[in-house]
Amino acid sequence: MSIMKLRKQLDYKEIGALELTKKYLDRIDKVDKQINSYITVSKEEAILSAIRAQEMIDSGKSMPLTGIPISIKDNICTMDVRTTCASKMLENFTPIYDATVISKLKQQGAIILGKTNMDEFAMGNTSQTSYFGCVKNPYNTKYVAGGSSGGAAASVSADLCMAALGTDTGGSLRQPASFCGVTGIKPTYGAVSRYGLIALASSFDQIGVIGKSAIDTGYVLNAISGYDKNDATISRQQFGDVNSFVGEDISNLKIGVVKEFFSDEIDEDVKDSVMGAVKFYESIGCEIVEVSMPSFEYALSAYYIISSAEASSNLSRYDGIRYGYQSKNGDSFNDNIITTRNEGFGDDVKRRILLGNYALSKEYYDTYYKNATRICTQIKREYDKIFSECDIIITPTAPTAAYKIENGQKDIVKTYNGDICTVTVNIAGLPAISTTCGYTKDNMPIGMSIVGKAFDEKVIINAAYIFEKEFKRQEVVI
Amino acid sequence: MKYIPVIGLEIHAELLTSSKVFCGCANEFGGRENSRVCSVCMAMPGTIPVLNKNAVTLAVRAGISVDCTINNYSAFDRKNYFYPDSPKAYQITQFEYPICTNGHIDVAGKKIRINRIHIEEDAGKLIHDEDVSMVDYNRCGVPLIEIVTEPDFGTIEEVQSFVEEIALRLKYAGVCDVRMEQGSMRVDVNVSIMPEGDSELGTRAEIKNLNSIRSIRRAIEYEIKRQSELLDIGERVIQETRRFDDSNNTTSSLRSKEVSNDYRYFPEPDVPPILISEDEIEKIRESMPEMPQERLIKYTKEYGLPEDDAKLIIANKALSDFYDETVEIHNNYKSVCNIILVELLRNMNEASTSVEEFIFSPNDLAKLVKMSDDGIVSKNAAKDILKIMFVEGKKPMDIAKEKKLIMNSNEEEIESIIDNIISKNPKSVQSYKDGKDRVFGFFMGEIMKAAGKGVNPKLAKDLLKEKLK
């Protein structure tokens, strides 16, 4: 089922918005025990908005997402519905305002089914660091869903919603989309308002969409993007209907293959599938050019230094005074926030706070933070050069497909390494879309990413669409 | 031993914007605790600060008023520290790239250099009760500028003159209301001393949050004494932050900088850098009002006022504006100055009102002074009329008529009085004609006696002169 088809069914009254919403709520009730993709299901709110959506439809005022059931990653603030960041720290935190993207969805009459599971404070790529338990991969529940938007990707993959809002700081949306065999788009930095997104690393964070197809992600992206006076980092650039290129001929497109993205660290079956997709584009007339990113090997370190530095500062506000978890221990202000933070945060969050503070300390600032920013500048330059030679590039989304749950989070450095294919895009603020391009011998999905120039969402959505049209996806049976 | 003090200042001034620096909450003083807060200034998860453009304009105005270079590029950084009054646990400030640099003010012929002016946000306030501490976040996010001087001060008097002058300039420029007692301008002083003849600076102590000229003076005095005594007995001064206690005029250690906080500064990713073009700076420059230093030159050089009188008027911007408007209409600079400094200020003090509350206009005052200058009313009557204007807001001429204070200006009447006196005093007339000028006074006295107080003295004088020719 696609959003467009469902739109027609709703508008032609073949199905009612309430009926559709209830169908999804029932399915979540039945199936999500196995997946654990939702932390909170906002049943009552969903039913109320379904009734309102039906009124919009009945009065002929339906918009593209009216009545379409959507899930929201639990680091995006929803008024009156608790927003936990999958952390004990915010276990009982209920925002008093809606994120801009939520207001926009509500304006369209979209149905918000609930809040999806994730790595704690979006730190991780397995969704195992959640205070609410690990998300399981709908293709095989013994496997991780990826992360940090694991719940978002799994909820789409298991058909527990039509589309999901996720967030991407270093690959957090594309990698789980790839692991769960669905499509995920991380827009250009500044295309979607971050107001109401609980920050991990403000320089890299972007809200994006996970959907069943490139076009579906486009519909949702259309709804949530655009200028917002509450976010000073948003762009005033308008990029119009991102689905407006869908179906256009791409045979004149120049596709870059960055050789560093196909190093030994990438699994063979991943390389094979992604190169298979490249061959497909070649077969329809695209020119394939080999390009290079010499600073690729430094990107991951630079990303982790800067994102941890920003996170250490962004997460300092959780002191238990105004909201969130507060420890009963500790007599002085300092003792109390120390115990609050010690008890409220999980290990990976603490690890990154320490890492970030270390990188920002007077003694090490130049060695770590400053050098990391230099690497980021260099990577941006190298992307500029690459995009002077081609229109889009194709990379693996992750070095591996989803792995077994017991193998996740074993070796932290190795886990961080899972972001190697995605972080450069966040560093350069570019748009990228991940779509399934193959399966491992264990039938786990493999994803490729199409990266475009800033605000070239139209181009990458169309390129992904052309591929998806020809590629046979294996459906989840659950 | 004799020591030379070396003093530098950091001045925090709250900007007169209508809303806070990164959110829409009102920027005001007082009010119920936590009544001016929102999800942004309370640092609710997910909120993003958005810079108030007006704060930038005011910071630029501050820079212009002290001859700073206004930087086309400036940027914000985060200063990280945990304290309950800081809900984000970091302060957004300008660390590496301040908006204004390299300014100066000349006080008493000495150039005091200003290193930088940067924009930052104020913190909340802690309220300590018996066994609990509470936080009021109303002030949290109020825009501030921090003005940092070089250690160019050698005396307390220089510091005082500088603080008074910068306060005045900030007021004139509309940057800050400088209500030190409300904390809208606070001064930190850095004091060190070195033995006379030395050139190497001593270790400094920083005394924070002084909110009156008196405290600034006392704190520096105490600090110089304390440090001198330490050095005299061979001990060293440690670098630290100190607090001033105005109940006993001493300072005490707040925290040592030797175990210094590491604020882990880094560029603020949520607030883009400020880019300001020369054109925009020029526009702001053109919108600047006449500054106090310019007015002083005008009043003394052009209007011929004594410097002390000029300074007294300039010290109150509203009063100075009122003066300017008055002399625009009636250009007897000195008599307008006199009535303002003597009569108007007295009335204001007695009624404890401000210029903004006047119920009469500069035009009314100009008319009154002109009436007095022209002898239409006497100088004493003018005082009485002003008092009534002050309370009732009536027009000076109406008051003069109503109170019958208009002097007799009937030439025929006055002439006949003069004729009468001259005919009665032939000897005196002769003395006057022989060159004894002081007899003129005798005649005036006689005229006044005969005519009563209500005669126009100017007219009487002119007529008498004519008659005695």
PDB file of C-alpha atoms in Angstrom, chain A residues 261-262 266 270-271 274 394-399 421-422 447-449:
ATOM      1  CA  PHE A 261      33.129   3.995   0.546  1.00  0.00           C
ATOM      2  CA  PHE A 262      33.942   0.533  -0.775  1.00  0.00           C
ATOM      3  CA  ILE A 266      32.494  -2.987   4.038  1.00  0.00           C
ATOM      4  CA  VAL A 270      26.896  -5.164   0.791  1.00  0.00           C
ATOM      5  CA  LYS A 271      29.429  -4.044  -1.808  1.00  0.00           C
ATOM      6  CA  VAL A 274      25.293  -1.658  -4.033  1.00  0.00           C
ATOM      7  CA  ILE A 394      25.806   6.134  -4.516  1.00  0.00           C
ATOM      8  CA  THR A 395      27.239   4.562  -1.372  1.00  0.00           C
ATOM      9  CA  PRO A 396      26.424   1.668   0.918  1.00  0.00           C
ATOM     10  CA  THR A 397      24.191   2.891   3.774  1.00  0.00           C
ATOM     11  CA  ALA A 398      26.032   0.771   6.320  1.00  0.00           C
ATOM     12  CA  PRO A 399      29.075  -1.500   6.233  1.00  0.00           C
ATOM     13  CA  CYS A 421      29.171   5.309   5.486  1.00  0.00           C
ATOM     14  CA  THR A 422      26.679   7.875   6.746  1.00  0.00           C
ATOM     15  CA  GLY A 447      20.594  -0.597   1.778  1.00  0.00           C
ATOM     16  CA  MET A 448      22.256   1.839  -0.588  1.00  0.00           C
ATOM     17  CA  SER A 449      22.309   5.557  -0.153  1.00  0.00           C
TER      18      SER A 449
END
